[in-house]
């Protein structure tokens, strides 16, 4: 995952194309584990991973388990609008699994997703080390993820710091 993200950041900065990441977190996962047991929690993680991977992503997109109940989706050549579209599809596909979850307002397992985008002109490799750019991008997605959780979960929130950029300036084929 780390190597993939660094490679995509390098490509993004060289080609001046957008790169987006989605940080997805299973809502109330601790409660899920406590209610159904850790084996069911492991099965849940596998089901979520399989669903994220099969959600019609392009071959150069990357889905990785980020830790615990979080997944990082790397979307090369994808602007903020495209990333939010993909994130909504991911969220809907997880909900469509219809995995019972009593802690969820819907009664089923849901995810919250934070989206962050790196667009052209924000920085160059000489400005900051690539690992710092990667860390900053993930941090922005994490901040957006917590905003989604604070707004009630089972939703997608894009990093508000990206709002000053023209999110429609790049065409995506999503």
PDB file of C-alpha atoms in Angstrom, residues 47-146:
ATOM      1  CA  UNK A  47     -16.728  -9.615   3.307  1.00  0.00           C
ATOM      2  CA  UNK A  48     -16.055  -5.872   3.363  1.00  0.00           C
ATOM      3  CA  UNK A  49     -12.645  -6.317   1.687  1.00  0.00           C
ATOM      4  CA  UNK A  50     -14.144  -8.555  -1.014  1.00  0.00           C
ATOM      5  CA  UNK A  51     -16.963  -6.072  -1.643  1.00  0.00           C
ATOM      6  CA  UNK A  52     -14.606  -3.105  -1.853  1.00  0.00           C
ATOM      7  CA  UNK A  53     -12.370  -5.013  -4.275  1.00  0.00           C
ATOM      8  CA  UNK A  54     -15.287  -6.058  -6.485  1.00  0.00           C
ATOM      9  CA  UNK A  55     -16.972  -2.644  -6.634  1.00  0.00           C
ATOM     10  CA  UNK A  56     -16.108  -2.023 -10.275  1.00  0.00           C
ATOM     11  CA  UNK A  57     -12.812  -0.299  -9.525  1.00  0.00           C
ATOM     12  CA  UNK A  58     -10.359   0.223 -12.347  1.00  0.00           C
ATOM     13  CA  UNK A  59      -7.293  -1.992 -12.641  1.00  0.00           C
ATOM     14  CA  UNK A  60      -4.940   0.760 -11.414  1.00  0.00           C
ATOM     15  CA  UNK A  61      -7.058   1.505  -8.327  1.00  0.00           C
ATOM     16  CA  UNK A  62      -5.825  -0.084  -5.102  1.00  0.00           C
ATOM     17  CA  UNK A  63      -7.704  -1.320  -2.043  1.00  0.00           C
ATOM     18  CA  UNK A  64      -5.687  -2.128   1.090  1.00  0.00           C
ATOM     19  CA  UNK A  65      -6.506  -2.834   4.688  1.00  0.00           C
ATOM     20  CA  UNK A  66      -5.151   0.174   6.526  1.00  0.00           C
ATOM     21  CA  UNK A  67      -5.512  -1.205  10.022  1.00  0.00           C
ATOM     22  CA  UNK A  68      -8.166  -2.594  12.303  1.00  0.00           C
ATOM     23  CA  UNK A  69     -11.440  -1.972  10.517  1.00  0.00           C
ATOM     24  CA  UNK A  70     -10.110   0.664   8.099  1.00  0.00           C
ATOM     25  CA  UNK A  71      -9.421   0.351   4.385  1.00  0.00           C
ATOM     26  CA  UNK A  72      -7.521   2.742   2.105  1.00  0.00           C
ATOM     27  CA  UNK A  73      -8.646   3.044  -1.512  1.00  0.00           C
ATOM     28  CA  UNK A  74      -6.129   4.733  -3.839  1.00  0.00           C
ATOM     29  CA  UNK A  75      -7.721   6.257  -6.949  1.00  0.00           C
ATOM     30  CA  UNK A  76      -5.171   7.475  -9.526  1.00  0.00           C
ATOM     31  CA  UNK A  77      -6.371   9.925 -12.199  1.00  0.00           C
ATOM     32  CA  UNK A  78      -9.416  10.726 -10.075  1.00  0.00           C
ATOM     33  CA  UNK A  79     -10.498  14.181  -8.996  1.00  0.00           C
ATOM     34  CA  UNK A  80     -12.595  14.967  -5.942  1.00  0.00           C
ATOM     35  CA  UNK A  81     -15.932  14.635  -7.731  1.00  0.00           C
ATOM     36  CA  UNK A  82     -14.962  11.248  -9.168  1.00  0.00           C
ATOM     37  CA  UNK A  83     -13.646  10.064  -5.802  1.00  0.00           C
ATOM     38  CA  UNK A  84     -16.851  11.023  -4.017  1.00  0.00           C
ATOM     39  CA  UNK A  85     -18.815   9.119  -6.675  1.00  0.00           C
ATOM     40  CA  UNK A  86     -16.661   6.027  -6.155  1.00  0.00           C
ATOM     41  CA  UNK A  87     -16.876   6.365  -2.367  1.00  0.00           C
ATOM     42  CA  UNK A  88     -20.682   6.553  -2.499  1.00  0.00           C
ATOM     43  CA  UNK A  89     -20.751   3.402  -4.627  1.00  0.00           C
ATOM     44  CA  UNK A  90     -18.466   1.653  -2.110  1.00  0.00           C
ATOM     45  CA  UNK A  91     -20.682   2.761   0.790  1.00  0.00           C
ATOM     46  CA  UNK A  92     -23.842   1.577  -0.990  1.00  0.00           C
ATOM     47  CA  UNK A  93     -22.290  -1.788  -1.865  1.00  0.00           C
ATOM     48  CA  UNK A  94     -21.339  -2.445   1.759  1.00  0.00           C
ATOM     49  CA  UNK A  95     -24.842  -1.560   2.923  1.00  0.00           C
ATOM     50  CA  UNK A  96     -26.254  -3.863   0.228  1.00  0.00           C
ATOM     51  CA  UNK A  97     -24.511  -6.816   1.922  1.00  0.00           C
ATOM     52  CA  UNK A  98     -27.348  -6.585   4.473  1.00  0.00           C
ATOM     53  CA  UNK A  99     -25.151  -7.881   7.305  1.00  0.00           C
ATOM     54  CA  UNK A 100     -27.249  -7.462  10.469  1.00  0.00           C
ATOM     55  CA  UNK A 101     -25.775  -4.957  12.936  1.00  0.00           C
ATOM     56  CA  UNK A 102     -27.895  -3.753  15.842  1.00  0.00           C
ATOM     57  CA  UNK A 103     -25.680  -0.740  16.609  1.00  0.00           C
ATOM     58  CA  UNK A 104     -26.337   0.720  13.164  1.00  0.00           C
ATOM     59  CA  UNK A 105     -29.254   3.088  12.614  1.00  0.00           C
ATOM     60  CA  UNK A 106     -30.105   1.098   9.480  1.00  0.00           C
ATOM     61  CA  UNK A 107     -29.951  -2.261  11.270  1.00  0.00           C
ATOM     62  CA  UNK A 108     -27.206  -3.356   8.897  1.00  0.00           C
ATOM     63  CA  UNK A 109     -23.455  -2.991   8.661  1.00  0.00           C
ATOM     64  CA  UNK A 110     -22.381   0.365   7.214  1.00  0.00           C
ATOM     65  CA  UNK A 111     -19.156   2.234   6.533  1.00  0.00           C
ATOM     66  CA  UNK A 112     -18.125   5.852   6.727  1.00  0.00           C
ATOM     67  CA  UNK A 113     -15.656   7.210   4.179  1.00  0.00           C
ATOM     68  CA  UNK A 114     -13.361  10.223   4.120  1.00  0.00           C
ATOM     69  CA  UNK A 115     -12.076  11.461   0.752  1.00  0.00           C
ATOM     70  CA  UNK A 116      -8.987  13.571   0.044  1.00  0.00           C
ATOM     71  CA  UNK A 117      -7.518  14.675  -3.271  1.00  0.00           C
ATOM     72  CA  UNK A 118      -4.067  15.738  -4.372  1.00  0.00           C
ATOM     73  CA  UNK A 119      -4.322  17.943  -7.445  1.00  0.00           C
ATOM     74  CA  UNK A 120      -1.707  19.527  -9.648  1.00  0.00           C
ATOM     75  CA  UNK A 121       0.133  22.554  -8.389  1.00  0.00           C
ATOM     76  CA  UNK A 122      -0.232  21.841  -4.669  1.00  0.00           C
ATOM     77  CA  UNK A 123       3.345  20.766  -4.124  1.00  0.00           C
ATOM     78  CA  UNK A 124       6.349  19.376  -5.940  1.00  0.00           C
ATOM     79  CA  UNK A 125       8.697  16.564  -4.929  1.00  0.00           C
ATOM     80  CA  UNK A 126      11.337  19.181  -4.067  1.00  0.00           C
ATOM     81  CA  UNK A 127       8.996  20.900  -1.607  1.00  0.00           C
ATOM     82  CA  UNK A 128       8.400  17.932   0.700  1.00  0.00           C
ATOM     83  CA  UNK A 129       9.502  14.306   0.837  1.00  0.00           C
ATOM     84  CA  UNK A 130       7.041  11.965  -0.840  1.00  0.00           C
ATOM     85  CA  UNK A 131       6.311  10.090   2.379  1.00  0.00           C
ATOM     86  CA  UNK A 132       5.274  13.392   3.980  1.00  0.00           C
ATOM     87  CA  UNK A 133       2.935  14.134   1.077  1.00  0.00           C
ATOM     88  CA  UNK A 134       1.457  10.634   1.458  1.00  0.00           C
ATOM     89  CA  UNK A 135       1.068  11.087   5.188  1.00  0.00           C
ATOM     90  CA  UNK A 136      -0.617  14.464   4.680  1.00  0.00           C
ATOM     91  CA  UNK A 137      -3.033  13.050   2.111  1.00  0.00           C
ATOM     92  CA  UNK A 138      -4.022  10.195   4.418  1.00  0.00           C
ATOM     93  CA  UNK A 139      -4.373  12.657   7.297  1.00  0.00           C
ATOM     94  CA  UNK A 140      -6.803  14.754   5.227  1.00  0.00           C
ATOM     95  CA  UNK A 141      -8.825  11.638   4.386  1.00  0.00           C
ATOM     96  CA  UNK A 142      -8.804  10.666   8.067  1.00  0.00           C
ATOM     97  CA  UNK A 143     -10.044  14.124   9.071  1.00  0.00           C
ATOM     98  CA  UNK A 144     -12.868  13.824   6.520  1.00  0.00           C
ATOM     99  CA  UNK A 145     -13.633  10.314   7.812  1.00  0.00           C
ATOM    100  CA  UNK A 146     -14.065  11.625  11.343  1.00  0.00           C
TER     101      UNK A 146
END
